[in-house]
Short mmCIF file of C-alpha atoms and ligand atoms in Angstrom, two decimals:
data_model
loop_
_atom_site.label_atom_id
_atom_site.label_comp_id
_atom_site.label_asym_id
_atom_site.label_seq_id
_atom_site.Cartn_x
_atom_site.Cartn_y
_atom_site.Cartn_z
CA MET W 93 85.62 105.25 84.08
CA PRO W 94 85.72 107.28 87.29
CA ASP W 95 89.14 107.54 89.23
CA THR W 96 89.84 104.71 91.44
CA TYR W 97 91.90 104.85 94.64
CA ILE W 98 93.54 101.68 95.78
CA LEU W 99 95.31 101.21 98.93
CA GLY W 100 98.38 98.85 98.47
CA ILE W 101 99.98 96.80 101.45
CA GLU W 102 103.41 95.31 101.14
CA SER W 103 105.00 93.17 103.72
CA SER W 104 106.86 90.34 101.91
CA CYS W 105 110.38 90.77 103.19
CA ASP W 106 111.95 93.52 105.42
CA GLU W 107 110.08 96.40 104.22
CA THR W 108 106.57 97.56 105.68
CA ALA W 109 104.92 99.47 102.95
CA ALA W 110 101.72 101.02 102.24
CA ALA W 111 100.72 103.41 99.15
CA VAL W 112 97.55 104.97 97.53
CA VAL W 113 97.62 105.06 93.69
CA ARG W 114 95.08 106.40 91.33
CA SER W 115 93.76 104.13 88.71
CA GLY W 116 97.14 102.52 88.38
CA GLU W 117 98.83 105.59 86.92
CA GLN W 118 99.56 107.98 89.55
CA VAL W 119 101.09 107.60 93.01
CA ILE W 120 99.28 109.76 95.53
CA SER W 121 101.27 108.60 98.43
CA ASN W 122 103.99 105.90 98.93
CA VAL W 123 105.53 104.96 102.46
CA VAL W 124 108.08 102.50 103.30
CA ALA W 125 109.19 101.55 106.79
CA SER W 126 112.66 100.17 106.19
CA GLN W 127 113.81 97.22 108.58
CA PHE W 128 117.58 97.51 107.67
CA ALA W 129 118.57 98.75 111.03
CA THR W 130 117.11 95.62 112.82
CA HIS W 131 118.73 93.10 110.19
CA ARG W 132 122.12 94.80 109.72
CA PRO W 133 123.74 93.16 112.79
CA TYR W 134 122.95 89.82 111.46
CA GLY W 135 124.20 90.85 107.93
CA GLY W 136 120.59 89.48 106.50
CA VAL W 137 117.04 89.26 107.17
CA VAL W 138 116.05 87.15 109.89
CA PRO W 139 112.44 86.16 109.63
CA GLU W 140 111.17 86.06 112.82
CA LEU W 141 112.41 89.77 113.39
CA ALA W 142 110.95 90.77 109.94
CA SER W 143 107.47 89.67 111.27
CA ARG W 144 107.52 91.25 114.34
CA GLU W 145 108.72 94.34 112.77
CA HIS W 146 105.74 94.24 110.23
CA LEU W 147 103.46 93.80 113.30
CA ARG W 148 104.97 97.18 114.92
CA ALA W 149 104.85 99.12 111.77
CA ILE W 150 101.96 98.16 109.49
CA VAL W 151 99.16 100.26 111.40
CA PRO W 152 101.25 103.49 111.35
CA VAL W 153 102.60 102.90 107.92
CA VAL W 154 98.93 102.50 106.38
CA ARG W 155 97.78 105.41 108.30
CA THR W 156 100.33 107.93 107.09
CA ALA W 157 99.91 106.44 103.69
CA LEU W 158 95.99 107.46 103.97
CA GLU W 159 96.83 110.88 105.44
CA GLU W 160 99.46 111.82 103.11
CA ALA W 161 96.97 110.84 100.02
CA GLY W 162 94.15 112.92 101.77
CA GLN W 163 92.41 109.51 101.80
CA THR W 164 90.58 107.90 104.58
CA TYR W 165 89.83 104.23 105.32
CA GLN W 166 86.10 104.65 103.98
CA SER W 167 87.32 106.89 100.81
CA VAL W 168 89.52 104.32 98.97
CA ASP W 169 87.83 101.99 96.69
CA ALA W 170 89.77 98.84 97.17
CA LEU W 171 92.47 97.40 98.93
CA ALA W 172 95.38 95.35 97.58
CA VAL W 173 98.16 93.06 99.41
CA THR W 174 100.79 91.13 98.42
CA GLN W 175 100.09 87.31 98.45
CA GLY W 176 103.60 85.87 97.65
CA PRO W 177 106.22 85.04 97.21
CA GLY W 178 108.21 86.07 100.16
CA LEU W 179 108.65 85.03 103.97
CA ALA W 180 105.24 83.31 105.07
CA GLY W 181 105.31 85.01 108.54
CA ALA W 182 105.90 88.57 107.26
CA LEU W 183 103.29 88.25 104.24
CA LEU W 184 100.91 87.11 106.96
CA VAL W 185 101.08 90.17 108.65
CA GLY W 186 99.94 92.34 105.70
CA ILE W 187 97.69 89.89 104.54
CA SER W 188 95.87 89.41 107.96
CA TYR W 189 95.57 93.32 108.30
CA ALA W 190 94.36 93.69 104.69
CA LYS W 191 91.66 91.13 105.31
CA ALA W 192 90.56 92.62 108.44
CA LEU W 193 90.29 96.00 106.79
CA ALA W 194 88.46 94.97 103.75
CA PHE W 195 86.01 92.90 105.83
CA ALA W 196 85.29 95.85 108.49
CA LEU W 197 84.99 98.23 105.63
CA ASP W 198 83.30 96.22 103.18
CA LYS W 199 85.64 96.90 100.52
CA PRO W 200 87.09 94.36 97.91
CA LEU W 201 90.42 93.07 98.57
CA ILE W 202 92.93 92.26 95.57
CA ALA W 203 95.63 89.40 95.95
CA VAL W 204 98.79 90.63 94.04
CA ASN W 205 102.00 88.70 93.31
CA HIS W 206 105.05 90.41 94.40
CA LEU W 207 106.81 90.11 91.22
CA GLU W 208 104.01 91.28 89.19
CA GLY W 209 104.04 94.18 91.53
CA HIS W 210 107.89 94.77 90.32
CA ILE W 211 106.68 94.59 86.67
CA HIS W 212 103.86 97.11 87.41
CA ALA W 213 106.29 99.65 89.00
CA VAL W 214 107.59 100.39 85.53
CA LEU W 215 104.13 100.59 83.99
CA LEU W 216 102.90 102.91 86.58
CA GLU W 217 105.62 105.30 86.26
CA GLU W 218 105.32 105.02 82.37
CA ARG W 219 101.89 106.11 82.62
CA GLN W 220 102.46 108.77 85.12
CA LYS W 221 104.89 110.39 82.77
CA GLY W 222 102.40 110.28 80.14
CA ASN W 223 103.72 107.24 78.21
CA HIS W 224 100.54 105.29 77.13
CA GLU W 225 102.16 103.51 74.38
CA LEU W 226 103.83 100.23 74.95
CA THR W 227 105.05 98.02 72.24
CA PHE W 228 104.68 94.12 72.79
CA PRO W 229 106.18 91.75 73.23
CA VAL W 230 107.58 92.92 76.36
CA LEU W 231 110.39 91.18 78.21
CA ALA W 232 110.85 91.89 82.01
CA LEU W 233 113.86 91.13 83.92
CA VAL W 234 112.90 91.07 87.71
CA VAL W 235 116.05 91.15 89.71
CA SER W 236 116.17 91.40 93.36
CA GLY W 237 117.26 89.91 96.51
CA GLY W 238 114.97 86.85 96.16
CA HIS W 239 114.48 86.41 92.36
CA THR W 240 116.47 86.87 89.15
CA HIS W 241 113.39 86.11 86.68
CA LEU W 242 112.80 86.90 82.91
CA TYR W 243 109.15 86.75 81.85
CA LEU W 244 107.41 87.51 78.46
CA ALA W 245 104.51 89.67 79.73
CA GLU W 246 101.43 90.31 77.66
CA GLN W 247 98.48 92.33 78.22
CA ARG W 248 94.90 90.36 77.89
CA GLU W 249 91.59 91.64 77.97
CA ASN W 250 90.91 90.46 81.53
CA GLY W 251 94.57 91.51 82.70
CA TRP W 252 98.26 90.39 82.48
CA THR W 253 99.69 86.97 81.82
CA TYR W 254 103.17 86.08 82.24
CA GLN W 255 105.53 83.35 80.90
CA ASN W 256 108.73 82.59 82.80
CA ILE W 257 111.51 81.93 80.41
CA GLY W 258 114.41 82.32 82.79
CA ARG W 259 115.47 82.19 86.67
CA THR W 260 118.15 81.81 88.75
CA ARG W 261 119.29 78.13 89.38
CA ASP W 262 120.61 79.22 92.88
CA ASP W 263 121.26 82.56 94.41
CA ALA W 264 119.35 85.63 93.01
CA ALA W 265 121.57 88.43 91.93
CA GLY W 266 120.60 90.62 95.12
CA GLU W 267 121.39 87.88 97.20
CA ALA W 268 125.00 87.41 95.65
CA PHE W 269 125.42 91.14 96.32
CA ASP W 270 124.28 91.10 99.91
CA LYS W 271 126.57 87.87 100.37
CA VAL W 272 129.67 89.14 98.92
CA ALA W 273 129.10 92.48 101.03
CA LYS W 274 128.60 90.45 104.14
CA LEU W 275 131.83 88.33 103.36
CA LEU W 276 133.86 91.51 102.72
CA GLY W 277 132.79 92.98 106.15
CA LEU W 278 130.46 95.38 104.53
CA GLY W 279 127.14 96.10 105.79
CA TYR W 280 123.56 95.06 104.99
CA PRO W 281 122.01 95.32 102.58
CA GLY W 282 125.15 95.17 100.39
CA GLY W 283 123.72 95.93 96.89
CA PRO W 284 123.77 99.89 97.67
CA ILE W 285 127.20 99.60 99.45
CA ILE W 286 128.93 97.67 96.43
CA ASP W 287 127.17 100.12 94.19
CA LYS W 288 128.77 103.12 95.87
CA LEU W 289 132.11 101.78 96.12
CA SER W 290 132.61 100.17 92.92
CA LYS W 291 133.40 103.37 91.35
CA PHE W 292 136.52 103.75 93.12
CA GLY W 293 137.97 100.19 91.89
CA ASP W 294 139.21 98.83 88.73
CA PRO W 295 136.48 96.57 86.98
CA LYS W 296 139.10 94.77 85.29
CA ALA W 297 141.49 93.79 88.18
CA VAL W 298 139.92 90.37 88.85
CA LYS W 299 138.43 88.04 86.53
CA PHE W 300 135.28 86.06 87.33
CA PRO W 301 134.26 83.53 84.93
CA LEU W 302 130.32 83.01 85.29
CA SER W 303 128.86 79.66 84.68
CA GLN W 304 127.56 79.26 81.45
CA ILE W 305 124.40 77.17 81.34
CA LYS W 306 123.66 75.29 78.27
CA HIS W 307 120.33 75.19 76.96
CA ARG W 308 119.93 71.38 76.92
CA ASP W 309 121.12 71.09 80.64
CA ARG W 310 118.55 73.78 81.56
CA ARG W 311 115.59 71.37 80.54
CA GLU W 312 117.39 68.49 82.38
CA HIS W 313 118.51 70.19 85.47
CA ALA W 314 116.31 69.08 88.67
CA GLY W 315 116.00 72.64 89.70
CA ALA W 316 114.97 73.98 86.21
CA MET W 317 111.35 75.22 85.58
CA PRO W 318 109.46 72.70 83.54
CA SER W 319 109.42 73.96 79.97
CA ASN W 320 105.78 74.30 78.83
CA SER W 321 106.61 76.32 75.65
CA ASP W 322 108.56 76.29 72.67
CA HIS W 323 111.22 79.02 74.15
CA PRO W 324 114.31 78.08 75.24
CA ARG W 325 115.31 78.93 78.62
CA PHE W 326 117.65 81.69 79.75
CA ASP W 327 118.77 80.67 83.31
CA PHE W 328 121.05 82.48 85.91
CA SER W 329 123.29 81.02 88.34
CA TYR W 330 125.08 83.37 91.04
CA SER W 331 126.37 80.95 93.73
CA GLY W 332 129.52 80.42 91.83
CA ILE W 333 130.86 83.74 91.74
CA LYS W 334 130.21 84.21 95.57
CA THR W 335 132.51 81.32 96.15
CA SER W 336 135.20 82.81 93.74
CA VAL W 337 135.27 86.06 95.81
CA LEU W 338 135.66 83.84 98.97
CA ARG W 339 138.61 81.96 97.41
CA TYR W 340 140.12 85.37 96.09
CA VAL W 341 140.05 86.58 99.88
CA GLU W 342 141.56 83.54 101.22
CA THR W 343 144.26 83.31 98.84
CA ARG W 344 145.20 86.97 98.87
CA ALA W 345 144.88 86.51 102.93
CA MET W 346 142.33 89.50 103.23
CA GLN W 347 140.69 88.19 106.18
CA ALA W 348 142.57 90.12 108.76
CA ALA W 349 141.70 93.38 106.98
CA ILE W 350 137.98 92.11 106.61
CA GLU W 351 137.91 91.69 110.42
CA GLU W 352 139.21 94.94 111.24
CA ARG W 353 136.84 96.74 108.75
CA LYS W 354 133.72 94.77 110.48
CA ARG W 355 134.79 96.16 113.79
CA ALA W 356 135.44 99.57 112.59
CA ILE W 357 131.78 99.56 110.80
CA ALA W 358 130.04 98.00 113.79
CA VAL W 359 130.88 101.02 115.96
CA ILE W 360 129.11 103.56 113.52
CA ALA W 361 125.38 103.71 113.86
CA SER W 362 124.42 104.74 110.28
CA PRO W 363 127.68 104.31 108.28
CA THR W 364 127.98 106.26 105.00
CA ALA W 365 129.60 105.64 101.73
CA ASP W 366 132.58 107.48 102.90
CA ASP W 367 132.81 105.52 106.03
CA TYR W 368 132.68 102.21 103.88
CA ARG W 369 135.42 103.62 101.58
CA ARG W 370 137.74 104.81 104.22
CA ASN W 371 137.60 101.20 105.74
CA CYS W 372 138.66 99.72 102.24
CA ASP W 373 141.89 99.40 100.79
CA GLN W 374 142.47 99.52 97.11
CA PRO W 375 142.63 95.76 96.32
CA THR W 376 139.33 95.43 98.01
CA LEU W 377 137.78 98.16 96.19
CA ASP W 378 139.08 96.57 92.88
CA LEU W 379 137.40 93.30 94.06
CA ILE W 380 134.35 94.80 94.70
CA ALA W 381 134.35 96.54 91.14
CA SER W 382 135.20 93.62 89.52
CA PHE W 383 132.50 91.50 91.15
CA GLN W 384 129.81 94.22 90.13
CA ARG W 385 131.29 94.28 86.57
CA ALA W 386 130.96 90.35 86.33
CA MET W 387 127.45 90.38 87.72
CA VAL W 388 126.31 93.42 85.41
CA ASP W 389 127.78 91.81 82.39
CA ASP W 390 126.10 88.43 82.87
CA LEU W 391 122.62 90.00 83.70
CA VAL W 392 122.80 92.30 80.94
CA ASP W 393 124.38 89.46 78.32
CA LYS W 394 121.71 86.85 79.13
CA THR W 395 118.64 89.19 79.09
CA LEU W 396 119.64 90.71 75.73
CA THR W 397 120.19 87.22 74.55
CA ALA W 398 116.68 86.25 75.56
CA ALA W 399 115.42 89.61 74.32
CA ARG W 400 116.77 88.68 70.69
CA GLU W 401 115.98 85.07 70.61
CA CYS W 402 112.19 86.16 71.41
CA ASP W 403 112.25 88.79 69.29
CA VAL W 404 110.79 91.48 71.94
CA ALA W 405 110.14 94.92 71.42
CA THR W 406 110.34 96.36 74.52
CA LEU W 407 112.39 95.56 77.48
CA PHE W 408 111.66 96.14 81.64
CA VAL W 409 114.41 95.93 84.11
CA THR W 410 112.97 95.86 87.41
CA GLY W 411 113.32 94.87 91.47
CA GLY W 412 115.93 95.98 94.03
CA VAL W 413 119.09 95.20 91.68
CA ALA W 414 117.51 97.33 88.85
CA ALA W 415 118.70 100.32 91.25
CA ASN W 416 122.20 99.57 90.57
CA ASN W 417 123.89 102.42 88.43
CA GLU W 418 126.12 100.45 86.53
CA LEU W 419 123.32 97.95 85.60
CA ARG W 420 121.33 100.69 84.43
CA GLN W 421 123.93 102.39 82.27
CA THR W 422 125.12 99.27 80.82
CA PHE W 423 121.52 98.13 80.07
CA GLU W 424 120.89 101.34 78.34
CA ARG W 425 123.99 101.36 76.27
CA GLN W 426 123.53 97.96 75.08
CA ALA W 427 120.04 98.00 74.57
CA ALA W 428 120.10 101.20 72.62
CA GLY W 429 122.81 99.56 70.45
CA GLU W 430 120.31 97.04 69.51
CA GLY W 431 117.62 99.38 68.88
CA LEU W 432 115.58 97.92 71.77
CA PRO W 433 113.77 100.51 74.35
CA VAL W 434 114.48 99.63 77.94
CA PHE W 435 112.45 100.88 80.80
CA PHE W 436 113.35 101.01 84.58
CA PRO W 437 111.42 102.30 87.57
CA SER W 438 112.70 105.07 89.47
CA ARG W 439 115.01 104.21 92.29
CA PRO W 440 112.58 104.44 95.05
CA LEU W 441 110.11 102.17 93.15
CA SER W 442 112.79 99.74 92.11
CA THR W 443 113.19 98.26 95.71
CA ASP W 444 110.04 96.95 97.59
CA ASN W 445 107.21 99.42 97.90
CA ALA W 446 103.54 99.32 97.88
CA ALA W 447 102.59 101.59 95.17
CA MET W 448 103.60 98.79 92.81
CA ILE W 449 101.19 96.53 94.51
CA ALA W 450 98.43 98.94 94.13
CA ALA W 451 99.34 99.60 90.35
CA ALA W 452 99.45 95.89 89.78
CA ALA W 453 95.82 95.51 91.32
CA TYR W 454 94.11 98.09 89.07
CA PRO W 455 93.39 95.56 86.15
CA LYS W 456 92.36 93.06 88.51
CA PHE W 457 89.79 95.71 90.13
CA LEU W 458 88.45 96.54 86.65
CA ALA W 459 88.29 92.48 86.07
CA GLU W 460 86.59 92.07 89.54
CA ASP W 461 89.06 89.64 90.23
CA PHE W 462 88.79 89.75 94.00
CA ALA W 463 90.64 87.44 96.67
CA SER W 464 88.41 84.95 98.49
CA PRO W 465 88.27 85.31 102.09
CA GLU W 466 90.43 82.01 102.33
CA MET W 467 93.07 83.57 100.57
CA SER W 468 96.48 83.25 102.59
CA ALA W 469 100.29 83.51 102.32
CA GLU W 470 102.17 81.74 99.30
CA ALA W 471 105.81 81.93 100.12
CA SER W 472 106.46 80.17 96.74
CA LEU W 473 103.75 81.97 94.55
CA GLN W 474 104.75 81.56 90.88
CA LEU W 475 103.78 84.46 88.45
CA ARG W 476 101.91 83.19 85.25
O1 KG4 X 292 113.23 94.23 95.53
P1 KG4 X 292 114.06 94.28 96.70
O2 KG4 X 292 114.04 95.62 97.49
O3 KG4 X 292 113.17 93.07 97.49
C1 KG4 X 292 113.19 91.79 97.04
O4 KG4 X 292 112.12 91.69 96.42
O5 KG4 X 292 114.12 91.04 97.25
O6 KG4 X 292 115.54 94.14 96.48
C2 KG4 X 292 116.41 93.90 97.50
C3 KG4 X 292 117.70 93.61 96.87
C4 KG4 X 292 118.76 93.43 97.81
O7 KG4 X 292 119.47 92.20 97.71
C5 KG4 X 292 119.77 94.70 97.73
O8 KG4 X 292 121.03 94.33 97.98
C6 KG4 X 292 119.35 94.94 96.15
O9 KG4 X 292 118.24 94.49 96.09
N1 KG4 X 292 119.73 96.04 95.89
C7 KG4 X 292 120.86 96.61 95.10
C8 KG4 X 292 120.88 98.05 94.84
N2 KG4 X 292 119.61 98.46 95.85
C9 KG4 X 292 119.10 97.33 96.20
N3 KG4 X 292 121.75 95.75 94.40
C10 KG4 X 292 122.54 96.39 93.76
N4 KG4 X 292 122.85 97.85 93.42
C11 KG4 X 292 121.84 98.71 94.29
N5 KG4 X 292 122.02 99.99 94.15
ZN1 ZN X 293 110.90 92.84 95.63
#
């Protein structure tokens, strides 16, 4: 099989990204234009602003990705674009541009599910390291700002299939990091800030009991995924912990300090971890460390329970929250204790990027699974 160069485009949330990947196994270029500065004053992603920023960035980002790869519009073999899930307006920017390019260049276009992209970030980097051996069954935890999903992933002759065996009932894990950071007067996105500050606090200072979801309840709950298999479900729930942090802040009268911190941070153009730390007292650092410990313990416990019950041979942990240091260390330690190999993407490929989209597109390219001209954005696209 000759080398195949796929140009991937990603615009599902607050990053405009383009990348060239060779044959699903080597990143040739990987360009990400983040919109953090645009959304930071609002403490979260503003969908209209995201679409506008994607429109502004998409052409230069794609051009840079091609240039850095030593490729041209004509030389790539195919284009791949995120179809969903994500913000409809944001997705449409990438999809419209990719469709126009594919039509004008007469190249195949491949539609990729963003969550599948996160899973393929792991596969791409393992192949890049020369690791082509993968033992099935594989369980993948996709943990990001919009999703906390557990999938059993299988490789078939014509590509990959996925079975969802767990998901969040309410807030995604990354959303909980972002909301807690916002309510403590820290910046956006909150995950990386909490990650950096946690090491200065006592993780045992505050106890956060996380909701335990019973198996039977999972099937009965209105928001639960329909169960189409024999597997029990392993759902997550993170809106309660955010409320617990809020209650803690109220009962300890921490609001005045939070307002003061917000004012101090707002005047710094690009606040660093040191700036945040200087503006946090010890009780706040302890609260941050305790919150992160509770999140990490719950993610690791539920995922390893699912891994045990489904008797999986390999674990993937991917998505923005997979960049978290304590999460990686805890998974590594506990999975090793159970003899379960665990794989993460490198940190740049944990958060949103287009290399993962180009990598996930490669098996579809081989199977000639191309997008129809009518393909459009699907904000709630499911992964199967
Ligand atoms: O995968 P991603 O870039 O976008 C989505 O698909 O949502 O994930 C973004 C999420 C945000 O909620 C961000 O706060 C979180 O990932 N995140 C982290 C870390 N880096 C990013 N959460 C915890 N620790 C980190 N180091
Ligand atoms: Zn993502």
